[in-house]
Short mmCIF file of C-alpha atoms in Angstrom, two decimals:
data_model
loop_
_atom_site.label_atom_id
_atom_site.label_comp_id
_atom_site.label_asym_id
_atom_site.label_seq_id
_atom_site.Cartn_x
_atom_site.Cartn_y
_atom_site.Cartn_z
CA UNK A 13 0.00 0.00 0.00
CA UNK A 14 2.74 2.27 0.65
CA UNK A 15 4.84 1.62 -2.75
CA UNK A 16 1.34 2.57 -4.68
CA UNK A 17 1.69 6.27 -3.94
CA UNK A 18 5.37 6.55 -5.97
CA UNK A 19 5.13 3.36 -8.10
CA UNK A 20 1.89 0.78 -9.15
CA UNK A 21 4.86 -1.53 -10.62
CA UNK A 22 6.62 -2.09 -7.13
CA UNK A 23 3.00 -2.27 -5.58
CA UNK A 24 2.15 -4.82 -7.77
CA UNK A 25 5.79 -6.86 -7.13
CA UNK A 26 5.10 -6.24 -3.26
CA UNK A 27 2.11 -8.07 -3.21
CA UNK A 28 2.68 -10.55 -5.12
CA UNK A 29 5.70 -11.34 -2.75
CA UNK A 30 2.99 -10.83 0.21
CA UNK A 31 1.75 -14.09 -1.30
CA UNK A 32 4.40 -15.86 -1.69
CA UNK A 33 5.32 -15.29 1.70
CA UNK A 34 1.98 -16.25 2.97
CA UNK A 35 2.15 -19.32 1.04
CA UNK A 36 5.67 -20.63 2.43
CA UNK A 37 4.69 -19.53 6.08
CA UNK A 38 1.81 -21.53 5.73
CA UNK A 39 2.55 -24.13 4.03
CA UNK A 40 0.87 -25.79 1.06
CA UNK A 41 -0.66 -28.65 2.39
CA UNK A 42 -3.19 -27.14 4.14
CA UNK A 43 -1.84 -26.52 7.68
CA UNK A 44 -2.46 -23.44 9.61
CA UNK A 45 0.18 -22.16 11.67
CA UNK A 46 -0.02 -21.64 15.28
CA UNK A 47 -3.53 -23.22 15.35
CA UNK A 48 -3.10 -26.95 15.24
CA UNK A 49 -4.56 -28.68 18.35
CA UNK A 50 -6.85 -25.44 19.08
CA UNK A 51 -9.08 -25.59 16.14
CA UNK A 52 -11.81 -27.60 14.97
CA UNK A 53 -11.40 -28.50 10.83
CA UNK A 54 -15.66 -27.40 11.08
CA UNK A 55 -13.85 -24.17 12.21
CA UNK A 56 -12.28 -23.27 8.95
CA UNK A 57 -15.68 -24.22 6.93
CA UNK A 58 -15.92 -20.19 7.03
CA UNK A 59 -12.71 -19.37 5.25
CA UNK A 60 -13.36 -22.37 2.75
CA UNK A 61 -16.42 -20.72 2.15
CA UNK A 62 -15.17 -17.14 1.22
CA UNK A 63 -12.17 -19.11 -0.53
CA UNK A 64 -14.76 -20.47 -2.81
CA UNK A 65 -16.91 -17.21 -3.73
CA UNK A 66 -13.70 -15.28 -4.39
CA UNK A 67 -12.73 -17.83 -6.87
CA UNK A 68 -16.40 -17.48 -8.89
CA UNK A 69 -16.22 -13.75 -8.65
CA UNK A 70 -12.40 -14.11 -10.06
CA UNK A 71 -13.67 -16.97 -13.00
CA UNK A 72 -17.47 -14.97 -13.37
CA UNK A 73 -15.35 -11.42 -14.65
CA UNK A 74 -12.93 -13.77 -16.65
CA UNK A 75 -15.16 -15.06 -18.40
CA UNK A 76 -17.05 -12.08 -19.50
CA UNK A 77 -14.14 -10.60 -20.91
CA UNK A 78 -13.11 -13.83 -22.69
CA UNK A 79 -17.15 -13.52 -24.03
CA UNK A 80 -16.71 -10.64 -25.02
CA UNK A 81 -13.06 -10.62 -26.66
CA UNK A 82 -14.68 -13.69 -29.08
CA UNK A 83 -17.45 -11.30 -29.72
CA UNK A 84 -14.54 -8.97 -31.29
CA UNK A 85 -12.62 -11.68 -32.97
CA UNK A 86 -15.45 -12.93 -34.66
CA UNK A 87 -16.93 -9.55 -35.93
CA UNK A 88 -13.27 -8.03 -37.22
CA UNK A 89 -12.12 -11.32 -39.35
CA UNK A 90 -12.28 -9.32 -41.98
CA UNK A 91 -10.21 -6.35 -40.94
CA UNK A 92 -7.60 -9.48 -39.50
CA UNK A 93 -7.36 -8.43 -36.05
CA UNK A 94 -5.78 -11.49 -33.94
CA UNK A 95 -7.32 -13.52 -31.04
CA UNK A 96 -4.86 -11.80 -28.54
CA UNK A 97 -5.74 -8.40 -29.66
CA UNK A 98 -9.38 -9.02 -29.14
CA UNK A 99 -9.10 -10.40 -26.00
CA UNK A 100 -6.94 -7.11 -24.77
CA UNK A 101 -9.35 -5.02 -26.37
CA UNK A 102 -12.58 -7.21 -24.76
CA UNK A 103 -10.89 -6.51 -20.87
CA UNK A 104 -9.02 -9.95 -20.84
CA UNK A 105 -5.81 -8.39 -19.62
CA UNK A 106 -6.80 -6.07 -17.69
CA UNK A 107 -9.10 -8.38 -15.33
CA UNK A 108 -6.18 -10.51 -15.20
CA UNK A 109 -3.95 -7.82 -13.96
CA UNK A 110 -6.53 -5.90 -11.85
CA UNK A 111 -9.13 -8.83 -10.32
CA UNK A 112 -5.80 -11.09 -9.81
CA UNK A 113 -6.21 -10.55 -5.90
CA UNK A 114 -10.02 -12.34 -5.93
CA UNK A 115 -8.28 -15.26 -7.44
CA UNK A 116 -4.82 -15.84 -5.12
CA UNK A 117 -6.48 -14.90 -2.10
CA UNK A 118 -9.20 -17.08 -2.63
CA UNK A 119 -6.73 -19.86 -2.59
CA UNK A 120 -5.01 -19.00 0.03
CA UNK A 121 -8.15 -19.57 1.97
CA UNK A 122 -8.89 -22.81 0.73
CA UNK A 123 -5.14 -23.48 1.67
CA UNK A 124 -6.11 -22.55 5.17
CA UNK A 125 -3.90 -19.86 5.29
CA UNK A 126 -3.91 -17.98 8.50
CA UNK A 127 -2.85 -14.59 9.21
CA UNK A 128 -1.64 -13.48 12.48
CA UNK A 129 -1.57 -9.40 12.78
CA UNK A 130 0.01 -7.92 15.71
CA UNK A 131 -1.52 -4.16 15.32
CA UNK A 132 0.61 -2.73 18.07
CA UNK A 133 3.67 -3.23 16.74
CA UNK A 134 3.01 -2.75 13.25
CA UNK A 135 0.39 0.07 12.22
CA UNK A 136 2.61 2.55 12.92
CA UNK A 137 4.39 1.31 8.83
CA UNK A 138 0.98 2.30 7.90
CA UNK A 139 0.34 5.07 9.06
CA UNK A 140 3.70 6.62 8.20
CA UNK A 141 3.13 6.99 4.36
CA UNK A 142 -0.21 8.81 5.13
CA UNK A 143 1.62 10.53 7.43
CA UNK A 144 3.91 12.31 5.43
CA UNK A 145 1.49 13.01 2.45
CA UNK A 146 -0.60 14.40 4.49
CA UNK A 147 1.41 16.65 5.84
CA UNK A 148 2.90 17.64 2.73
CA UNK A 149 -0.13 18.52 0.73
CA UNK A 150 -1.40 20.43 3.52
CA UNK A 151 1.87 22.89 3.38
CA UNK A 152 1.37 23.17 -0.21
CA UNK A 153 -2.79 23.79 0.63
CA UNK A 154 -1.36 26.73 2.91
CA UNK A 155 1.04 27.65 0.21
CA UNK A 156 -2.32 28.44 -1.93
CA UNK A 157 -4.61 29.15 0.50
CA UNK A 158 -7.69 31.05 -1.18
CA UNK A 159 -7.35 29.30 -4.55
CA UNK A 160 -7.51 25.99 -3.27
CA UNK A 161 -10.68 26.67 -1.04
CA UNK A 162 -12.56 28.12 -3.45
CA UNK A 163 -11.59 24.54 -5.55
CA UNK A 164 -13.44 22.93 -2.73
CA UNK A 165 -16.42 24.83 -3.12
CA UNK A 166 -16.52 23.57 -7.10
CA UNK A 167 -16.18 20.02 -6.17
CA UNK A 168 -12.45 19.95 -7.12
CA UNK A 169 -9.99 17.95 -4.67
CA UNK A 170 -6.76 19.27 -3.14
CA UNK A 171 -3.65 18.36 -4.73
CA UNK A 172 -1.78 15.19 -2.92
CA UNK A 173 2.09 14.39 -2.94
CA UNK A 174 0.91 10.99 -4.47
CA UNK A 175 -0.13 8.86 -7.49
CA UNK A 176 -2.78 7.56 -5.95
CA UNK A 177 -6.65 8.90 -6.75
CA UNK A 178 -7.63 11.25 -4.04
CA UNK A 179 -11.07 8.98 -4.03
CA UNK A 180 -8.82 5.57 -2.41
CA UNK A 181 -6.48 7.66 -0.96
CA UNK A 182 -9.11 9.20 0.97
CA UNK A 183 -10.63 5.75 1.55
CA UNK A 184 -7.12 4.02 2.50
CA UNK A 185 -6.16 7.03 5.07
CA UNK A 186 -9.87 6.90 6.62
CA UNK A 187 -9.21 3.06 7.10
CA UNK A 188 -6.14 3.11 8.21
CA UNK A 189 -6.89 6.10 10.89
CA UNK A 190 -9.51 4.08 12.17
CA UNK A 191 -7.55 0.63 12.92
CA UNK A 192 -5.59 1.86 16.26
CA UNK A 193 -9.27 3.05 18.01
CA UNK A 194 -10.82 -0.51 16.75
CA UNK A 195 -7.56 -2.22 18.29
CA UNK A 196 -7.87 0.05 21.18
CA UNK A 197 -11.29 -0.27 22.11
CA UNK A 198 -12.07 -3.49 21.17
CA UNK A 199 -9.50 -6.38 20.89
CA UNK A 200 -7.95 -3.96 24.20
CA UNK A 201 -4.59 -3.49 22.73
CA UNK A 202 -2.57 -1.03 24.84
CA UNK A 203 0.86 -1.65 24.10
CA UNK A 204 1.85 -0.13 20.96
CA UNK A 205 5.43 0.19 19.24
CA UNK A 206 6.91 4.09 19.96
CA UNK A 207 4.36 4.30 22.66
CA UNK A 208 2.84 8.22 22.98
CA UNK A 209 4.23 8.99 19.77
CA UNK A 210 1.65 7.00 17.72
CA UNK A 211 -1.33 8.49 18.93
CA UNK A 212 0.49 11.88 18.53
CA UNK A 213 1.21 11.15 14.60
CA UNK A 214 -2.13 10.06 14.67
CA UNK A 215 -3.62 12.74 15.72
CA UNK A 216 -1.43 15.19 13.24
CA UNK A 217 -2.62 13.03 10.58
CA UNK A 218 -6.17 13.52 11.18
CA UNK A 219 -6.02 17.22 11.35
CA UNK A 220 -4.48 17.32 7.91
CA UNK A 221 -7.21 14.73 6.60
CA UNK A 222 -9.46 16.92 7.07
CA UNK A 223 -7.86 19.72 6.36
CA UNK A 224 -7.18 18.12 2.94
CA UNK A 225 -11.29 17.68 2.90
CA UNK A 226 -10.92 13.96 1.28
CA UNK A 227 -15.00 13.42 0.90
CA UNK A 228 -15.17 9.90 0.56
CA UNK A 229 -12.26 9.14 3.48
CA UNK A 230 -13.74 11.38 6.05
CA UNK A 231 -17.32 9.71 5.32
CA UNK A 232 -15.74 6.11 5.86
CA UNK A 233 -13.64 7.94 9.46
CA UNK A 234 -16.97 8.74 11.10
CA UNK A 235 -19.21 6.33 10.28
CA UNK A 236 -16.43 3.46 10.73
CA UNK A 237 -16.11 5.80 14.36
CA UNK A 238 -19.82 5.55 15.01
CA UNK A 239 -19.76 1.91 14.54
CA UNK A 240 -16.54 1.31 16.67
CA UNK A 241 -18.39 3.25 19.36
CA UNK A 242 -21.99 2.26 19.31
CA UNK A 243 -20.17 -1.51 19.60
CA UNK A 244 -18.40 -0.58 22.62
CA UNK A 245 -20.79 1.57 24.63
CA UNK A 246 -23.81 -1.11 24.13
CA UNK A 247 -22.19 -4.64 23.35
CA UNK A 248 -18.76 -5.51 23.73
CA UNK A 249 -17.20 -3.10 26.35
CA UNK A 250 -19.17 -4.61 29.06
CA UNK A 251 -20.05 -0.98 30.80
CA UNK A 252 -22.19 -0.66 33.69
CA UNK A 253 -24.20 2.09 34.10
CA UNK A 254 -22.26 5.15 34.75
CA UNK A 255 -19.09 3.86 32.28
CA UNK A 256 -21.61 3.89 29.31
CA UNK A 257 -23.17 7.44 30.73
CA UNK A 258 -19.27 8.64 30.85
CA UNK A 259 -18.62 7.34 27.15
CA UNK A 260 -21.64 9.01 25.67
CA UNK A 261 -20.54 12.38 27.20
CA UNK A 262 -17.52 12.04 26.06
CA UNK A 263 -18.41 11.08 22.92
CA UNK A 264 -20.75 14.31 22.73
CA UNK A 265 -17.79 16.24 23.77
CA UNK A 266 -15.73 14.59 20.77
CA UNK A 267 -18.30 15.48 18.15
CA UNK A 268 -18.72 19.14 19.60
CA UNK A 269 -14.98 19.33 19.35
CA UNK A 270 -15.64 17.90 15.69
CA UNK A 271 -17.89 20.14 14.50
CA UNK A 272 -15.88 23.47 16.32
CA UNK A 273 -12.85 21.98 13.95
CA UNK A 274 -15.28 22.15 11.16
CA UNK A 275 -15.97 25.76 12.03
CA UNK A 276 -12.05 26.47 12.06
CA UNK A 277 -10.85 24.51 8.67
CA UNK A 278 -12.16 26.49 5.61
CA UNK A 279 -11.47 23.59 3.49
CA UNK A 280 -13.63 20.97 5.33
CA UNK A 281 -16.25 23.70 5.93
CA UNK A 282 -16.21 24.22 2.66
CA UNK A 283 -16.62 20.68 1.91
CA UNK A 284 -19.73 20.29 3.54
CA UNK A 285 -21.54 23.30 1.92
CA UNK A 286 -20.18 22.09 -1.72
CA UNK A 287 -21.74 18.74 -0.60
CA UNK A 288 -24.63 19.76 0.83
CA UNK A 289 -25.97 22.11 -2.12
CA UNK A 290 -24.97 19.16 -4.24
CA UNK A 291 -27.46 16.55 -2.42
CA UNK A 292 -29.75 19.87 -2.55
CA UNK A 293 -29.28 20.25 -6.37
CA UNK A 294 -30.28 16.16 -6.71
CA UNK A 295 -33.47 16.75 -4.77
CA UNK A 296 -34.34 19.68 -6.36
CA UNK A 297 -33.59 18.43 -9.67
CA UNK A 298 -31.47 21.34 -10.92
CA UNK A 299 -28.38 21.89 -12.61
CA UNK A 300 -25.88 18.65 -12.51
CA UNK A 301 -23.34 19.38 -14.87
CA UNK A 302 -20.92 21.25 -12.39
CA UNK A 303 -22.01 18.88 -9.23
CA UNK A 304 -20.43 15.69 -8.48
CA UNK A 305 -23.06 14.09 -6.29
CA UNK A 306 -25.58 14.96 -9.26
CA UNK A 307 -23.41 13.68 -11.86
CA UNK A 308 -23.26 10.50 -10.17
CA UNK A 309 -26.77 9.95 -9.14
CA UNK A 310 -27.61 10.61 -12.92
CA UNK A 311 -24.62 8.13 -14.27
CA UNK A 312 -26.60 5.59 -12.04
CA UNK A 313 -29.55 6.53 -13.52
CA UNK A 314 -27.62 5.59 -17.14
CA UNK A 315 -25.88 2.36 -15.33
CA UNK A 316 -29.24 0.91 -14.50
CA UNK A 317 -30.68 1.31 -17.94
CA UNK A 318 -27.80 0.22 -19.60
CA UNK A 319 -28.03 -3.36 -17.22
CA UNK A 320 -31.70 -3.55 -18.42
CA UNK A 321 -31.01 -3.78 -21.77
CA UNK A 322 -27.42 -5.86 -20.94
CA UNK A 323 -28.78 -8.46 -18.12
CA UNK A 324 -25.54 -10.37 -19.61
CA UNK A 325 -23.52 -6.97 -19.28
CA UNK A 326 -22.06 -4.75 -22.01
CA UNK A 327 -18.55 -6.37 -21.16
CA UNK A 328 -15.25 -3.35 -20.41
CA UNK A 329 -14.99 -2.32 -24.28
CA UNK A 330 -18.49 -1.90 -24.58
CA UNK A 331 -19.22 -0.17 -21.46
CA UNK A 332 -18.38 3.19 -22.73
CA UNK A 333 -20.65 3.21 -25.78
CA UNK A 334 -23.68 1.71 -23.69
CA UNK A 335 -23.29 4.13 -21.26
CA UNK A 336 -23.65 7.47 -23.70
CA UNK A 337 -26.35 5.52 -25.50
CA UNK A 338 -28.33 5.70 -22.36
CA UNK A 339 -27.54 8.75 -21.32
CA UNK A 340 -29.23 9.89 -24.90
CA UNK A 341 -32.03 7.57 -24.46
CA UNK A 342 -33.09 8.44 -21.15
CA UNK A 343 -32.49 12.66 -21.83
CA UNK A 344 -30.34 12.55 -19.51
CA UNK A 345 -30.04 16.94 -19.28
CA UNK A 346 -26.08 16.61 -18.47
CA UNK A 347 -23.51 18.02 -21.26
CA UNK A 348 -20.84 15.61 -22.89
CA UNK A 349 -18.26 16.54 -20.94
CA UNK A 350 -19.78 15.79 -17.95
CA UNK A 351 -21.29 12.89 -18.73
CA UNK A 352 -19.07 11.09 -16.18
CA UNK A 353 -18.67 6.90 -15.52
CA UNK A 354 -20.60 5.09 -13.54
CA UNK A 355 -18.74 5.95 -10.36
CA UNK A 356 -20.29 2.96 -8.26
CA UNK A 357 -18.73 -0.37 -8.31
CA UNK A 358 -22.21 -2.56 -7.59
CA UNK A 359 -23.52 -1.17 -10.51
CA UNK A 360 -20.08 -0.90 -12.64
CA UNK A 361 -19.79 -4.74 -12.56
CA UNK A 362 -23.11 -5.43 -13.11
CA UNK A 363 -23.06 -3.26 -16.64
CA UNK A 364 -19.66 -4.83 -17.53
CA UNK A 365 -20.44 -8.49 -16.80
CA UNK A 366 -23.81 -8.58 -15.84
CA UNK A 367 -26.53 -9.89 -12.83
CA UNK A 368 -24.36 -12.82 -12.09
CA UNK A 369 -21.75 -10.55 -10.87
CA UNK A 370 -23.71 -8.36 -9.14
CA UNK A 371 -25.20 -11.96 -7.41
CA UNK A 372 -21.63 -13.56 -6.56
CA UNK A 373 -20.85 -9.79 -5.06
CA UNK A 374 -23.81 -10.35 -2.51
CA UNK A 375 -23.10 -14.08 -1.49
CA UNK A 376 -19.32 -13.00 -0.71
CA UNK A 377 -21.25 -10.65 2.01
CA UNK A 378 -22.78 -13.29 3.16
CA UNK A 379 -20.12 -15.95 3.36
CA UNK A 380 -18.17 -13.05 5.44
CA UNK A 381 -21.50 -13.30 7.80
CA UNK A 382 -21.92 -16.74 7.90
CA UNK A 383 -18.33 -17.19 8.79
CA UNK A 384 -18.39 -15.39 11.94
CA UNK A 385 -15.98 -12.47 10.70
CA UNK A 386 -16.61 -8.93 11.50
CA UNK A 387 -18.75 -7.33 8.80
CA UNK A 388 -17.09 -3.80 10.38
CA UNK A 389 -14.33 -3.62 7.65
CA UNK A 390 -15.85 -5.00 4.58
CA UNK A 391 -18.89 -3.07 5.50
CA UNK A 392 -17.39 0.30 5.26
CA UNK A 393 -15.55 -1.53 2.16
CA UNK A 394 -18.43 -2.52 0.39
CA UNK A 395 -20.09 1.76 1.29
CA UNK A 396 -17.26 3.13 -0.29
CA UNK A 397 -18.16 0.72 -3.58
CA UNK A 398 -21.86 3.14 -3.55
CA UNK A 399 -20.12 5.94 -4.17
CA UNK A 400 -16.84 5.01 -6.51
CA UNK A 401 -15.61 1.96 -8.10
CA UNK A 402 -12.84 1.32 -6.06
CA UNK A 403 -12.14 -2.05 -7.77
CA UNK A 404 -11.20 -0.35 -11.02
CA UNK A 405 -7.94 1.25 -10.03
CA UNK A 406 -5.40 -0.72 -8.28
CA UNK A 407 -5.32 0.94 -5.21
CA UNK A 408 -8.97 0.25 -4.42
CA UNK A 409 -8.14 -3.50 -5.06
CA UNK A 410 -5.45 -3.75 -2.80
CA UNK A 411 -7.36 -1.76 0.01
CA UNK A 412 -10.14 -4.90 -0.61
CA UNK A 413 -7.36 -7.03 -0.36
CA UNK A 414 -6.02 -5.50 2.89
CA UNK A 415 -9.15 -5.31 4.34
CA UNK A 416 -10.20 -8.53 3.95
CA UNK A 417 -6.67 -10.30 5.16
CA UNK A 418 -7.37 -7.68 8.42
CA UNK A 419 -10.77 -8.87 8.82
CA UNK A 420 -10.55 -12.67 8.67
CA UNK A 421 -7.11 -12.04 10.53
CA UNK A 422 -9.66 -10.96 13.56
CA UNK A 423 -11.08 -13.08 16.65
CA UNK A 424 -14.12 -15.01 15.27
CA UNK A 425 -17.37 -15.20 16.82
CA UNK A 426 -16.71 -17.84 20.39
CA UNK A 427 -20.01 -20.05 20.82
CA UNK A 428 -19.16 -21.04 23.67
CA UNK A 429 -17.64 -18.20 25.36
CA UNK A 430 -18.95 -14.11 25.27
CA UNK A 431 -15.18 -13.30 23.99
CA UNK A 432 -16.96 -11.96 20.74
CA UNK A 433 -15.18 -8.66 19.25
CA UNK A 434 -17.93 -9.16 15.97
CA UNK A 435 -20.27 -6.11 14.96
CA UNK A 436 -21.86 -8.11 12.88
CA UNK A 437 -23.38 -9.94 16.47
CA UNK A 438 -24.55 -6.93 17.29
CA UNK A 439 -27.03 -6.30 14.12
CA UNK A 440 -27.75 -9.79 13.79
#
């Protein structure tokens, strides 16, 4: 995650060693490390389970692409285009390179793999990166003070020290920000490598976050927060009375001092008012064309006429095409240069490879439920697919990648005992 902000090619090479390493630590014949004579085999039926649906969602978006790079072969004979050029042209490649992660993790769970985090000791690697981007871009913010807040205003982002979209980098820093309270509060981790310091980088780095105004990441902070805390106060922390009286005041105090540091920042302010007369502008129906919320609610407008008429999907080179075509057909009142992707990953996969997708998408939710992990991460994982598809761009793949390692990497739900650190226990 930290070698996608200066180079994709290292980031790629990095993981790939990740699994290599995971493989040789855990050996290939299915044994788990560290777990033999404490587990059950009926204990690992979960992580078969999500093993499995990764697989299909890896082999269902293959095999749309190879669909639809036949589809190309077939129709250009004439003009003598080759079976390899179709197939790039018709997404094979790219799903290859991009969905790759679906496929190897999903055999490392049917290998049994099992992966031990110890958050105290090493966050503080990732938090470092976001640390010092962070930072950065908001010297250069102050550098440019009044131009760059009035960008905020026009639904324009704040320049970043990094290659990575402001969207996932948002997303990755909000994630990331929020792993030391979940360790904190509920696994009750409380040693932690450089001691003070970490919460004191921690709390520089949230400053800038929001002084940076990153939409989609501060979303994902707060309501990740509000879950984190509503688990604690009424399930998990075991408070009596006056404790959970205590935490909600405090937690009042924390969103008062919130909102004052809303007051303060003029970028985040700013943020908020460019957001909320965009939500306005989508239930007033007025102008889009200059609003992002409004662009996107209308490109999901397109994205769910275009899966009408494609129940099979329109496959990645025909996407493009189908999507204009509905945004003609329906009168869609935005101009053509803001006639914008789909910008939501549910629907994205659904118009490239169809329902089945969109199906085998669902069932990995559930096989994440049914396997007694915490639906916490993937949760705020699969909100942040609503409003951008994050599995398009390689960041956003590796932050599904992370996040599901980190959440299967978690204490599973304990029938027998009331050591359960699962939110999903307490919406079930």
């Amino acid at each position: 995650m930290a070698a996608l902000h200066f180079s994709t090619a290292i980031s790629s090479i990095a993981f790939g060693l990740f699994v290599l390493l995971a493989w040789f630590h855990n050996g290939s014949r299915g044994k788990v490390v560290g777990m033999v004579g404490t587990t059950k085999a009926s204990d690992f039926i979960g992580y078969a389970r999500v093993g499995w649906v990764l697989i299909l969602w890896f082999i269902v978006l293959v095999f749309r692409s190879v669909y639809s790079g036949l589809e190309l072969h077939f129709a250009t004979q004439e003009t003598s285009k080759s079976w390899m050029e179709a197939m790039q042209e018709g997404g094979l490649i790219r799903e290859l390179q991009s969905k790759s992660p679906l496929f190897l993790l999903g055999i490392g769970f049917l290998l049994k793999w099992k992966f031990n985090w110890q958050i105290g000791r090493n966050w503080m690697y990732l938090l470092l990166p976001f640390f010092w981007i962070i930072t950065a871009s908001c010297i250069h913010y102050f550098q440019h003070f009044t131009f760059y807040s009035q960008m905020v205003l026009e639904s324009k982002p704040i320049p970043m020290y990094t290659q990575v979209y402001h969207i996932e980098f948002g997303a990755m820093a909000g994630i990331v920000l929020l792993i030391p309270v979940y360790a904190n509060l509920m696994l009750k981790e409380r040693e932690w490598r450089w001691g003070k310091w970490v919460w004191i980088v921690w709390l520089i780095t949230v400053i800038g976050f929001h002084i940076l105004a990153l939409r989609t990441g501060l979303i994902l902070f707060y309501l990740g927060m509000a879950m984190i805390f509503f688990r604690y106060i009424f399930a998990v922390g075991n408070l009596d009375k006056l404790a959970r009286r205590q935490w909600i005041q405090r937690t009042v105090i924390l969103v008062g001092l919130i909102l004052l540091t809303i007051s303060v920042i003029p970028s985040t302010r700013n943020r908020i008012v460019n957001t909320w007369q965009d939500i306005s502008g989508v239930v007033r129906g007025g102008d889009a064309n200059h609003r992002s919320v409004g662009q996107r609610v209308l490109a999901w407008k397109a994205a769910i006429g275009l899966i009408k008429e494609n129940p099979w999907g329109a496959g990645i080179h025909g996407e493009f095409d189908a999507m204009m075509n509905q945004y003609d057909a329906q009168k869609i009142p935005l101009q053509v240069q803001h006639r914008i992707g789909i910008h939501n990953q549910w629907l994205e996969s659904a118009a490239q490879s169809g329902w089945m997708v969109l199906l085998v998408m669902t069932i990995f939710y559930w096989a994440i439920y049914k396997g007694g992990f915490s639906l916490l991460w993937m949760s705020l994982m699969g909100f942040s697919m609503v409003i951008e598809s994050m599995l398009e761009r390689q960041a956003g793949m590796l932050l599904f990648a992370f996040l599901l390692v980190f959440t299967v990497s978690l204490p599973r739900k304990n029938k027998e005992k009331e050591e359960d650190f699962q939110f999903n226990e307490g919406i079930s």
